[in-house]
Amino acid sequence: MNLSPQQIQLLQFIQYNSAELDKELRDEVLDNPMLEILQDTPENQEPQEYDRTDEENNDTLTSEETGELMDRILQDDEETAEDYQLTQSQDTDLSGFPTLAESVDFRKNLQQQIHLLDIDTSQKSLCEYIINSLDDDGYLRMSNDDLLDNLAFYHNLFIAESELQDAVETIQSLDPPGIGARDLQECLLLQLESKHAKTECIQAAFEIVKSHLQDLAQKSYVKIQHQLHLSETELKCAIQLIQKLNPKPVGLNSTAQTKSQQIIPEFVIERIDSDKLNISLATQQVQLKLNKEKVEELDKQKSIKRAGKSQKAALQYLQSKFDSAKWLMEMIQQRENNMLDVMKSIVLFQKKFFLTGDRNDLKPMVLKDIADLTGLNASTISRVTSSKYALTDFGVISLKSLFQQAMSKSDGKQVTNQEIMARLKELVDAENKLEPLSDLQIAVELEKSGYPIARRTVAKYREILKIENAQNRKQNF
């Protein structure tokens, strides 16, 4: 089905979060003289600070650790550090909301690059899934096993690891260099590999990062020089080259411009009484209206009986801007209607959870469930819920976290991963601390309870629950 430019723009507007929509509307006002801002967001509003409740834990190098390690590498060379300063970002007061350092549309930019590649549709879809799994510094923190588990568990897709690895390598071949790296070392290596000229300096830098990154961080220059058989000039050149690399593919000083983006809830869900919930939009974007003077000018141009060439051109221009402005305001209203319809349907589907705040009360829910309730297609539901948050009585939640693929117990009952994790925690709490259960033993016990899952899935759930492995749980008394 071919979509009109207006329909494509509507889908884009639906996917925008509040901050992105606000910027887009302000840009439209600058571009269209028929539009003006009626009412800006009140400056005296002081929203409370909210925390994300669905951050994933990972054991790989964090953004902060990355910055610290590179700081240690760079701290001795002030001249080069002036060209590339690595400092922790300063806290900025943004109306009390936490901020995320995100590149401007870096995921959209990657998706556009993917669609220019000569790869099949299924591989493009897999690449887009990986792009959406990148963190805000451009790192892929999830292991292949975790990605495969998520694809199977949440999307019922079973992909060969070789196919997944091909997709990861495709992402890592995109711009900016270093994107999709698993850790700092891989990030730096990808940037060096992207340099077309393979000079001795680049080769030396590659070997240092590959085999002596910790030595470099500890300033063990003599050790590096001796083991890699480098001259003093070659070592200095390699170190200066490494200093110019970016530890955050889409972070500080990357080729993509960055901005500080607020985590602002799109919806407010309030419990009115024991069985009733109120749902409303949480944010008020800029309000638009038609420019009265320009509308009058358009009417005046229409009233001219014998218009000359320039007058006809002016009329055509004003009419096109008028039509565009009217469509934009209708589109904003349609976006609000769609968002509220989707949120109301999600709350209806997950009513028990929104009343209790207990994630064990979440029911298995996929995009099609909400599509059936709203009459919208699944892709629209995905756009409405992507990067959107809701403020509830028990904190800010990601709408994406509410969607969970159902798993079938041995008795045929449909359950969510939350129920399985609750059972896992019960097993660990009740275990013999002198001989704690291994992940394999937990998997066996879960299967006895009707939850057939793999050992690596047990390990993943254990990490989410912040439960240590059996060796670290063991008590010697």
mmCIF file of C-alpha atoms in Angstrom, residues 90-477:
data_model
loop_
_atom_site.group_PDB
_atom_site.id
_atom_site.type_symbol
_atom_site.label_atom_id
_atom_site.label_comp_id
_atom_site.label_asym_id
_atom_site.label_seq_id
_atom_site.Cartn_x
_atom_site.Cartn_y
_atom_site.Cartn_z
ATOM 1 C CA GLN A 90 27.318 18.800 33.590
ATOM 2 C CA ASP A 91 23.966 18.415 35.289
ATOM 3 C CA THR A 92 21.525 20.879 33.769
ATOM 4 C CA ASP A 93 18.308 21.968 35.382
ATOM 5 C CA LEU A 94 15.539 20.986 32.992
ATOM 6 C CA SER A 95 12.447 21.651 35.028
ATOM 7 C CA GLY A 96 13.317 18.889 37.462
ATOM 8 C CA PHE A 97 13.303 16.075 34.914
ATOM 9 C CA PRO A 98 16.243 13.710 34.472
ATOM 10 C CA THR A 99 18.000 14.016 31.133
ATOM 11 C CA LEU A 100 19.433 11.613 28.592
ATOM 12 C CA ALA A 101 22.367 12.505 26.362
ATOM 13 C CA GLU A 102 21.025 11.361 23.037
ATOM 14 C CA SER A 103 22.131 12.121 19.536
ATOM 15 C CA VAL A 104 19.619 13.877 17.353
ATOM 16 C CA ASP A 105 17.683 11.117 15.603
ATOM 17 C CA PHE A 106 20.747 8.856 15.518
ATOM 18 C CA ARG A 107 18.562 5.738 15.349
ATOM 19 C CA LYS A 108 16.573 7.188 12.451
ATOM 20 C CA ASN A 109 19.841 8.001 10.714
ATOM 21 C CA LEU A 110 20.990 4.393 11.125
ATOM 22 C CA GLN A 111 17.658 3.090 9.826
ATOM 23 C CA GLN A 112 17.991 5.272 6.747
ATOM 24 C CA GLN A 113 21.450 3.839 6.115
ATOM 25 C CA ILE A 114 20.086 0.309 6.475
ATOM 26 C CA HIS A 115 17.432 0.897 3.820
ATOM 27 C CA LEU A 116 20.128 1.937 1.361
ATOM 28 C CA LEU A 117 21.909 -1.409 1.711
ATOM 29 C CA ASP A 118 21.388 -4.331 -0.648
ATOM 30 C CA ILE A 119 20.107 -6.794 1.952
ATOM 31 C CA ASP A 120 16.833 -8.709 2.143
ATOM 32 C CA THR A 121 13.774 -7.548 4.072
ATOM 33 C CA SER A 122 14.196 -9.981 6.967
ATOM 34 C CA GLN A 123 17.797 -8.862 7.508
ATOM 35 C CA LYS A 124 16.716 -5.205 7.417
ATOM 36 C CA SER A 125 14.079 -5.932 10.057
ATOM 37 C CA LEU A 126 16.662 -7.685 12.221
ATOM 38 C CA CYS A 127 19.032 -4.721 11.834
ATOM 39 C CA GLU A 128 16.262 -2.328 12.883
ATOM 40 C CA TYR A 129 15.643 -4.440 15.988
ATOM 41 C CA ILE A 130 19.332 -4.195 16.893
ATOM 42 C CA ILE A 131 19.310 -0.431 16.270
ATOM 43 C CA ASN A 132 16.454 -0.084 18.748
ATOM 44 C CA SER A 133 18.494 -2.129 21.246
ATOM 45 C CA LEU A 134 21.410 0.334 21.218
ATOM 46 C CA ASP A 135 21.873 2.460 24.308
ATOM 47 C CA ASP A 136 22.024 6.251 24.185
ATOM 48 C CA ASP A 137 25.799 6.242 23.639
ATOM 49 C CA GLY A 138 25.440 3.972 20.605
ATOM 50 C CA TYR A 139 26.649 0.812 22.357
ATOM 51 C CA LEU A 140 25.033 -2.605 21.996
ATOM 52 C CA ARG A 141 25.150 -3.699 25.631
ATOM 53 C CA MET A 142 23.164 -6.909 25.126
ATOM 54 C CA SER A 143 24.910 -10.162 24.300
ATOM 55 C CA ASN A 144 23.853 -12.245 21.320
ATOM 56 C CA ASP A 145 22.256 -14.731 23.719
ATOM 57 C CA ASP A 146 20.154 -11.985 25.304
ATOM 58 C CA LEU A 147 19.101 -10.653 21.903
ATOM 59 C CA LEU A 148 18.126 -14.146 20.771
ATOM 60 C CA ASP A 149 16.174 -14.697 24.001
ATOM 61 C CA ASN A 150 14.303 -11.411 23.584
ATOM 62 C CA LEU A 151 13.459 -12.138 19.959
ATOM 63 C CA ALA A 152 12.126 -15.567 20.911
ATOM 64 C CA PHE A 153 10.397 -14.504 24.118
ATOM 65 C CA TYR A 154 8.825 -11.184 23.146
ATOM 66 C CA HIS A 155 8.422 -11.587 19.379
ATOM 67 C CA ASN A 156 8.220 -15.360 18.905
ATOM 68 C CA LEU A 157 11.083 -15.150 16.382
ATOM 69 C CA PHE A 158 13.750 -17.836 16.366
ATOM 70 C CA ILE A 159 16.892 -16.624 14.624
ATOM 71 C CA ALA A 160 20.156 -18.469 14.052
ATOM 72 C CA GLU A 161 23.031 -16.866 15.944
ATOM 73 C CA SER A 162 25.040 -16.597 12.715
ATOM 74 C CA GLU A 163 22.220 -14.566 11.152
ATOM 75 C CA LEU A 164 22.086 -12.314 14.199
ATOM 76 C CA GLN A 165 25.861 -11.823 14.154
ATOM 77 C CA ASP A 166 25.696 -10.850 10.470
ATOM 78 C CA ALA A 167 23.153 -8.170 11.386
ATOM 79 C CA VAL A 168 25.330 -6.905 14.261
ATOM 80 C CA GLU A 169 28.309 -6.616 11.917
ATOM 81 C CA THR A 170 26.131 -4.772 9.410
ATOM 82 C CA ILE A 171 25.235 -2.219 12.092
ATOM 83 C CA GLN A 172 28.899 -1.889 13.036
ATOM 84 C CA SER A 173 29.741 -1.016 9.425
ATOM 85 C CA LEU A 174 27.511 2.077 9.515
ATOM 86 C CA ASP A 175 28.301 5.675 10.400
ATOM 87 C CA PRO A 176 29.361 6.943 12.854
ATOM 88 C CA PRO A 177 32.306 4.546 13.224
ATOM 89 C CA GLY A 178 32.143 2.594 16.469
ATOM 90 C CA ILE A 179 28.364 2.292 16.458
ATOM 91 C CA GLY A 180 27.055 -1.021 17.787
ATOM 92 C CA ALA A 181 30.206 -1.854 19.753
ATOM 93 C CA ARG A 182 29.836 -4.088 22.815
ATOM 94 C CA ASP A 183 32.496 -2.282 24.861
ATOM 95 C CA LEU A 184 35.087 0.490 24.730
ATOM 96 C CA GLN A 185 37.763 -1.691 23.176
ATOM 97 C CA GLU A 186 35.553 -2.810 20.300
ATOM 98 C CA CYS A 187 34.349 0.767 19.818
ATOM 99 C CA LEU A 188 37.901 2.033 19.355
ATOM 100 C CA LEU A 189 38.867 -0.906 17.118
ATOM 101 C CA LEU A 190 35.880 -0.291 14.841
ATOM 102 C CA GLN A 191 36.904 3.341 14.452
ATOM 103 C CA LEU A 192 40.451 2.363 13.552
ATOM 104 C CA GLU A 193 39.216 -0.295 11.108
ATOM 105 C CA SER A 194 37.069 2.335 9.368
ATOM 106 C CA LYS A 195 40.136 4.355 8.381
ATOM 107 C CA HIS A 196 40.904 3.555 4.761
ATOM 108 C CA ALA A 197 44.618 4.378 4.873
ATOM 109 C CA LYS A 198 46.381 1.569 6.738
ATOM 110 C CA THR A 199 49.468 3.481 7.816
ATOM 111 C CA GLU A 200 52.023 2.205 10.312
ATOM 112 C CA CYS A 201 50.606 4.658 12.847
ATOM 113 C CA ILE A 202 47.082 3.245 12.430
ATOM 114 C CA GLN A 203 48.354 -0.333 12.630
ATOM 115 C CA ALA A 204 50.274 0.478 15.813
ATOM 116 C CA ALA A 205 47.211 2.138 17.343
ATOM 117 C CA PHE A 206 45.129 -0.928 16.424
ATOM 118 C CA GLU A 207 47.572 -3.292 18.158
ATOM 119 C CA ILE A 208 47.708 -1.086 21.260
ATOM 120 C CA VAL A 209 43.915 -1.010 21.581
ATOM 121 C CA LYS A 210 43.604 -4.716 20.785
ATOM 122 C CA SER A 211 46.268 -6.007 23.172
ATOM 123 C CA HIS A 212 47.394 -3.207 25.480
ATOM 124 C CA LEU A 213 44.435 -0.968 26.291
ATOM 125 C CA GLN A 214 44.828 -1.458 30.042
ATOM 126 C CA ASP A 215 48.566 -0.827 29.739
ATOM 127 C CA LEU A 216 47.780 2.413 27.957
ATOM 128 C CA ALA A 217 45.322 3.413 30.678
ATOM 129 C CA GLN A 218 48.061 2.745 33.246
ATOM 130 C CA LYS A 219 50.586 4.712 31.146
ATOM 131 C CA SER A 220 52.871 1.694 30.793
ATOM 132 C CA TYR A 221 54.413 3.209 27.669
ATOM 133 C CA VAL A 222 57.772 1.437 27.936
ATOM 134 C CA LYS A 223 56.036 -1.944 28.180
ATOM 135 C CA ILE A 224 53.905 -1.187 25.106
ATOM 136 C CA GLN A 225 56.894 0.091 23.131
ATOM 137 C CA HIS A 226 58.969 -2.985 23.989
ATOM 138 C CA GLN A 227 56.285 -5.624 23.324
ATOM 139 C CA LEU A 228 55.140 -4.086 20.021
ATOM 140 C CA HIS A 229 58.664 -3.138 18.894
ATOM 141 C CA LEU A 230 57.729 0.492 18.308
ATOM 142 C CA SER A 231 59.999 3.485 18.046
ATOM 143 C CA GLU A 232 59.325 6.458 20.291
ATOM 144 C CA THR A 233 57.932 8.372 17.310
ATOM 145 C CA GLU A 234 55.619 5.495 16.323
ATOM 146 C CA LEU A 235 54.359 5.140 19.891
ATOM 147 C CA LYS A 236 53.645 8.864 20.206
ATOM 148 C CA CYS A 237 51.822 8.928 16.867
ATOM 149 C CA ALA A 238 49.681 5.913 17.832
ATOM 150 C CA ILE A 239 48.772 7.359 21.234
ATOM 151 C CA GLN A 240 47.819 10.712 19.722
ATOM 152 C CA LEU A 241 45.631 8.895 17.199
ATOM 153 C CA ILE A 242 43.889 6.909 19.952
ATOM 154 C CA GLN A 243 43.320 10.127 21.889
ATOM 155 C CA LYS A 244 41.353 11.492 18.943
ATOM 156 C CA LEU A 245 39.002 8.498 18.845
ATOM 157 C CA ASN A 246 35.534 8.778 20.326
ATOM 158 C CA PRO A 247 34.662 6.559 23.327
ATOM 159 C CA LYS A 248 30.956 7.227 22.739
ATOM 160 C CA PRO A 249 29.832 6.639 19.129
ATOM 161 C CA VAL A 250 26.916 9.064 19.442
ATOM 162 C CA GLY A 251 27.996 10.756 22.635
ATOM 163 C CA LEU A 252 30.324 13.642 23.398
ATOM 164 C CA ASN A 253 32.078 15.159 20.369
ATOM 165 C CA SER A 254 30.693 12.548 17.995
ATOM 166 C CA THR A 255 30.030 13.374 14.371
ATOM 167 C CA ALA A 256 26.324 13.427 15.161
ATOM 168 C CA GLN A 257 25.189 16.494 17.058
ATOM 169 C CA THR A 258 23.848 15.807 20.521
ATOM 170 C CA LYS A 259 21.175 17.248 22.657
ATOM 171 C CA SER A 260 19.925 16.785 26.165
ATOM 172 C CA GLN A 261 16.553 15.127 25.917
ATOM 173 C CA GLN A 262 14.074 15.124 28.743
ATOM 174 C CA ILE A 263 12.341 12.023 29.996
ATOM 175 C CA ILE A 264 8.846 13.458 30.158
ATOM 176 C CA PRO A 265 5.760 11.264 30.644
ATOM 177 C CA GLU A 266 3.220 11.441 27.834
ATOM 178 C CA PHE A 267 0.336 10.257 30.018
ATOM 179 C CA VAL A 268 -0.895 10.564 33.590
ATOM 180 C CA ILE A 269 -2.767 7.556 34.987
ATOM 181 C CA GLU A 270 -4.383 8.233 38.354
ATOM 182 C CA ARG A 271 -6.299 5.850 40.561
ATOM 183 C CA ILE A 272 -9.577 7.563 41.530
ATOM 184 C CA ASP A 273 -10.969 4.861 43.803
ATOM 185 C CA SER A 274 -10.566 1.146 44.345
ATOM 186 C CA ASP A 275 -11.690 0.263 40.825
ATOM 187 C CA LYS A 276 -11.448 3.427 38.692
ATOM 188 C CA LEU A 277 -8.589 5.024 36.806
ATOM 189 C CA ASN A 278 -8.333 8.409 35.116
ATOM 190 C CA ILE A 279 -6.210 8.744 31.963
ATOM 191 C CA SER A 280 -5.015 12.032 30.509
ATOM 192 C CA LEU A 281 -2.211 13.470 28.411
ATOM 193 C CA ALA A 282 0.569 14.628 30.709
ATOM 194 C CA THR A 283 2.189 17.290 28.581
ATOM 195 C CA GLN A 284 0.920 20.277 26.679
ATOM 196 C CA GLN A 285 2.871 20.969 23.523
ATOM 197 C CA VAL A 286 2.900 24.396 21.929
ATOM 198 C CA GLN A 287 -0.562 25.478 20.820
ATOM 199 C CA LEU A 288 -0.850 26.616 17.214
ATOM 200 C CA LYS A 289 -3.295 28.965 15.539
ATOM 201 C CA LEU A 290 -3.680 30.529 12.120
ATOM 202 C CA ASN A 291 -2.042 33.909 11.625
ATOM 203 C CA LYS A 292 -4.987 36.302 11.292
ATOM 204 C CA GLU A 293 -3.116 38.822 9.141
ATOM 205 C CA LYS A 294 -1.939 36.153 6.685
ATOM 206 C CA VAL A 295 -5.449 34.675 6.434
ATOM 207 C CA GLU A 296 -6.812 38.139 5.659
ATOM 208 C CA GLU A 297 -4.063 38.579 3.073
ATOM 209 C CA LEU A 298 -5.106 35.281 1.475
ATOM 210 C CA ASP A 299 -8.751 36.397 1.354
ATOM 211 C CA LYS A 300 -7.647 39.689 -0.181
ATOM 212 C CA GLN A 301 -5.658 37.888 -2.891
ATOM 213 C CA LYS A 302 -8.679 35.708 -3.677
ATOM 214 C CA SER A 303 -10.880 38.777 -4.133
ATOM 215 C CA ILE A 304 -8.707 40.275 -6.864
ATOM 216 C CA LYS A 305 -10.609 39.921 -10.140
ATOM 217 C CA ARG A 306 -7.774 40.356 -12.595
ATOM 218 C CA ALA A 307 -4.679 39.051 -10.894
ATOM 219 C CA GLY A 308 -1.310 39.455 -12.504
ATOM 220 C CA LYS A 309 1.389 36.790 -12.625
ATOM 221 C CA SER A 310 2.996 37.870 -9.348
ATOM 222 C CA GLN A 311 -0.383 38.079 -7.607
ATOM 223 C CA LYS A 312 -1.296 34.584 -8.791
ATOM 224 C CA ALA A 313 2.030 33.292 -7.466
ATOM 225 C CA ALA A 314 1.383 34.991 -4.117
ATOM 226 C CA LEU A 315 -2.107 33.486 -3.983
ATOM 227 C CA GLN A 316 -0.791 30.014 -4.777
ATOM 228 C CA TYR A 317 1.917 30.328 -2.103
ATOM 229 C CA LEU A 318 -0.472 31.551 0.604
ATOM 230 C CA GLN A 319 -3.064 28.904 -0.273
ATOM 231 C CA SER A 320 -0.506 26.093 -0.054
ATOM 232 C CA LYS A 321 0.712 27.354 3.337
ATOM 233 C CA PHE A 322 -2.885 27.705 4.535
ATOM 234 C CA ASP A 323 -3.709 24.128 3.488
ATOM 235 C CA SER A 324 -0.519 22.871 5.141
ATOM 236 C CA ALA A 325 -1.327 24.715 8.380
ATOM 237 C CA LYS A 326 -4.876 23.341 8.520
ATOM 238 C CA TRP A 327 -3.622 19.818 7.871
ATOM 239 C CA LEU A 328 -0.982 20.157 10.578
ATOM 240 C CA MET A 329 -3.510 21.228 13.215
ATOM 241 C CA GLU A 330 -5.843 18.383 12.220
ATOM 242 C CA MET A 331 -2.920 15.978 12.406
ATOM 243 C CA ILE A 332 -2.012 17.124 15.930
ATOM 244 C CA GLN A 333 -5.574 16.467 17.041
ATOM 245 C CA GLN A 334 -5.573 13.057 15.358
ATOM 246 C CA ARG A 335 -2.283 12.231 17.102
ATOM 247 C CA GLU A 336 -3.795 13.085 20.495
ATOM 248 C CA ASN A 337 -6.909 11.020 19.751
ATOM 249 C CA ASN A 338 -4.844 8.005 18.678
ATOM 250 C CA MET A 339 -2.562 8.255 21.694
ATOM 251 C CA LEU A 340 -5.454 8.437 24.149
ATOM 252 C CA ASP A 341 -7.269 5.568 22.423
ATOM 253 C CA VAL A 342 -4.163 3.402 22.669
ATOM 254 C CA MET A 343 -3.436 4.327 26.297
ATOM 255 C CA LYS A 344 -7.046 3.719 27.358
ATOM 256 C CA SER A 345 -6.962 0.313 25.673
ATOM 257 C CA ILE A 346 -3.680 -0.599 27.370
ATOM 258 C CA VAL A 347 -5.093 0.418 30.760
ATOM 259 C CA LEU A 348 -8.255 -1.577 30.072
ATOM 260 C CA PHE A 349 -6.190 -4.624 29.129
ATOM 261 C CA GLN A 350 -3.810 -4.262 32.092
ATOM 262 C CA LYS A 351 -6.276 -2.759 34.576
ATOM 263 C CA LYS A 352 -5.238 -4.935 37.509
ATOM 264 C CA PHE A 353 -1.608 -3.883 37.108
ATOM 265 C CA PHE A 354 -2.482 -0.173 37.005
ATOM 266 C CA LEU A 355 -4.574 -0.582 40.157
ATOM 267 C CA THR A 356 -1.937 -2.471 42.146
ATOM 268 C CA GLY A 357 1.395 -1.483 40.617
ATOM 269 C CA ASP A 358 2.489 -5.109 40.997
ATOM 270 C CA ARG A 359 4.276 -6.278 37.837
ATOM 271 C CA ASN A 360 3.185 -9.821 38.644
ATOM 272 C CA ASP A 361 -0.310 -8.634 37.701
ATOM 273 C CA LEU A 362 0.766 -7.889 34.121
ATOM 274 C CA LYS A 363 -1.006 -10.067 31.578
ATOM 275 C CA PRO A 364 0.675 -11.288 28.398
ATOM 276 C CA MET A 365 0.039 -8.534 25.845
ATOM 277 C CA VAL A 366 1.238 -8.007 22.295
ATOM 278 C CA LEU A 367 0.686 -5.213 19.786
ATOM 279 C CA LYS A 368 -2.138 -7.110 18.097
ATOM 280 C CA ASP A 369 -4.150 -7.162 21.334
ATOM 281 C CA ILE A 370 -4.239 -3.360 21.448
ATOM 282 C CA ALA A 371 -4.692 -3.116 17.685
ATOM 283 C CA ASP A 372 -7.844 -5.247 17.995
ATOM 284 C CA LEU A 373 -9.208 -3.011 20.772
ATOM 285 C CA THR A 374 -8.522 0.291 18.998
ATOM 286 C CA GLY A 375 -9.088 -0.633 15.369
ATOM 287 C CA LEU A 376 -5.618 0.721 14.559
ATOM 288 C CA ASN A 377 -2.956 -1.426 12.937
ATOM 289 C CA ALA A 378 -0.083 -2.921 14.917
ATOM 290 C CA SER A 379 2.530 -0.614 13.363
ATOM 291 C CA THR A 380 0.591 2.423 14.600
ATOM 292 C CA ILE A 381 0.413 0.911 18.099
ATOM 293 C CA SER A 382 4.170 0.397 17.960
ATOM 294 C CA ARG A 383 4.724 4.035 17.000
ATOM 295 C CA VAL A 384 2.409 5.332 19.724
ATOM 296 C CA THR A 385 4.182 3.347 22.447
ATOM 297 C CA SER A 386 7.769 3.740 21.233
ATOM 298 C CA SER A 387 9.904 5.866 23.619
ATOM 299 C CA LYS A 388 6.781 6.905 25.533
ATOM 300 C CA TYR A 389 6.286 6.981 29.304
ATOM 301 C CA ALA A 390 3.325 7.177 31.669
ATOM 302 C CA LEU A 391 3.228 8.707 35.150
ATOM 303 C CA THR A 392 1.368 6.452 37.575
ATOM 304 C CA ASP A 393 0.784 6.399 41.325
ATOM 305 C CA PHE A 394 3.748 4.017 41.593
ATOM 306 C CA GLY A 395 6.237 5.819 39.360
ATOM 307 C CA VAL A 396 7.064 6.448 35.713
ATOM 308 C CA ILE A 397 6.853 3.394 33.475
ATOM 309 C CA SER A 398 7.838 2.746 29.891
ATOM 310 C CA LEU A 399 4.886 1.735 27.727
ATOM 311 C CA LYS A 400 7.156 -0.645 25.862
ATOM 312 C CA SER A 401 7.749 -2.592 29.084
ATOM 313 C CA LEU A 402 4.036 -3.437 29.291
ATOM 314 C CA PHE A 403 4.165 -5.596 26.171
ATOM 315 C CA GLN A 404 5.176 -9.150 26.944
ATOM 316 C CA GLN A 405 4.885 -12.237 24.805
ATOM 317 C CA ALA A 406 2.907 -15.005 26.441
ATOM 318 C CA MET A 407 4.584 -18.265 27.396
ATOM 319 C CA SER A 408 2.689 -21.475 27.760
ATOM 320 C CA LYS A 409 3.073 -23.543 30.900
ATOM 321 C CA SER A 410 2.974 -27.297 30.645
ATOM 322 C CA ASP A 411 -0.742 -27.141 31.546
ATOM 323 C CA GLY A 412 -1.413 -24.733 28.658
ATOM 324 C CA LYS A 413 -1.896 -21.653 30.851
ATOM 325 C CA GLN A 414 -0.479 -18.402 29.441
ATOM 326 C CA VAL A 415 2.022 -16.599 31.702
ATOM 327 C CA THR A 416 4.451 -13.673 31.499
ATOM 328 C CA ASN A 417 8.136 -13.582 32.299
ATOM 329 C CA GLN A 418 7.256 -11.620 35.459
ATOM 330 C CA GLU A 419 5.482 -14.667 36.863
ATOM 331 C CA ILE A 420 8.440 -16.866 35.983
ATOM 332 C CA MET A 421 10.880 -14.477 37.657
ATOM 333 C CA ALA A 422 8.712 -14.408 40.775
ATOM 334 C CA ARG A 423 8.900 -18.212 40.952
ATOM 335 C CA LEU A 424 12.665 -18.075 40.357
ATOM 336 C CA LYS A 425 13.059 -15.687 43.293
ATOM 337 C CA GLU A 426 11.006 -18.004 45.502
ATOM 338 C CA LEU A 427 13.337 -20.892 44.649
ATOM 339 C CA VAL A 428 16.448 -18.870 45.490
ATOM 340 C CA ASP A 429 14.944 -17.537 48.723
ATOM 341 C CA ALA A 430 14.138 -21.080 49.839
ATOM 342 C CA GLU A 431 17.409 -22.745 48.745
ATOM 343 C CA ASN A 432 20.033 -24.218 51.033
ATOM 344 C CA LYS A 433 22.594 -21.402 51.313
ATOM 345 C CA LEU A 434 25.346 -23.936 51.980
ATOM 346 C CA GLU A 435 24.615 -25.535 48.601
ATOM 347 C CA PRO A 436 22.806 -22.911 46.485
ATOM 348 C CA LEU A 437 21.087 -23.878 43.262
ATOM 349 C CA SER A 438 22.987 -23.537 40.001
ATOM 350 C CA ASP A 439 21.256 -21.990 36.982
ATOM 351 C CA LEU A 440 20.776 -25.467 35.527
ATOM 352 C CA GLN A 441 19.195 -26.723 38.769
ATOM 353 C CA ILE A 442 16.899 -23.673 38.843
ATOM 354 C CA ALA A 443 15.869 -24.413 35.248
ATOM 355 C CA VAL A 444 15.039 -27.997 36.265
ATOM 356 C CA GLU A 445 12.978 -26.799 39.250
ATOM 357 C CA LEU A 446 11.149 -24.253 37.087
ATOM 358 C CA GLU A 447 10.315 -26.971 34.584
ATOM 359 C CA LYS A 448 8.879 -29.047 37.443
ATOM 360 C CA SER A 449 6.666 -26.028 38.244
ATOM 361 C CA GLY A 450 5.513 -25.933 34.631
ATOM 362 C CA TYR A 451 7.884 -23.257 33.323
ATOM 363 C CA PRO A 452 10.102 -24.832 30.636
ATOM 364 C CA ILE A 453 12.917 -22.315 30.062
ATOM 365 C CA ALA A 454 16.600 -22.627 29.149
ATOM 366 C CA ARG A 455 19.521 -22.234 31.550
ATOM 367 C CA ARG A 456 20.718 -19.052 29.827
ATOM 368 C CA THR A 457 17.247 -17.560 30.287
ATOM 369 C CA VAL A 458 17.518 -18.349 34.001
ATOM 370 C CA ALA A 459 20.825 -16.463 34.067
ATOM 371 C CA LYS A 460 19.222 -13.503 32.322
ATOM 372 C CA TYR A 461 16.284 -13.378 34.747
ATOM 373 C CA ARG A 462 18.645 -13.753 37.688
ATOM 374 C CA GLU A 463 20.619 -10.722 36.505
ATOM 375 C CA ILE A 464 17.425 -8.698 36.081
ATOM 376 C CA LEU A 465 16.463 -9.609 39.653
ATOM 377 C CA LYS A 466 19.997 -8.729 40.821
ATOM 378 C CA ILE A 467 20.512 -12.240 42.184
ATOM 379 C CA GLU A 468 24.146 -13.356 42.235
ATOM 380 C CA ASN A 469 25.314 -16.666 40.800
ATOM 381 C CA ALA A 470 25.433 -19.795 42.949
ATOM 382 C CA GLN A 471 29.105 -19.415 43.842
ATOM 383 C CA ASN A 472 28.608 -15.894 45.180
ATOM 384 C CA ARG A 473 25.427 -16.885 47.044
ATOM 385 C CA LYS A 474 27.152 -19.707 48.881
ATOM 386 C CA GLN A 475 27.555 -19.261 52.630
ATOM 387 C CA ASN A 476 30.210 -21.226 54.499
ATOM 388 C CA PHE A 477 28.468 -21.397 57.872
#
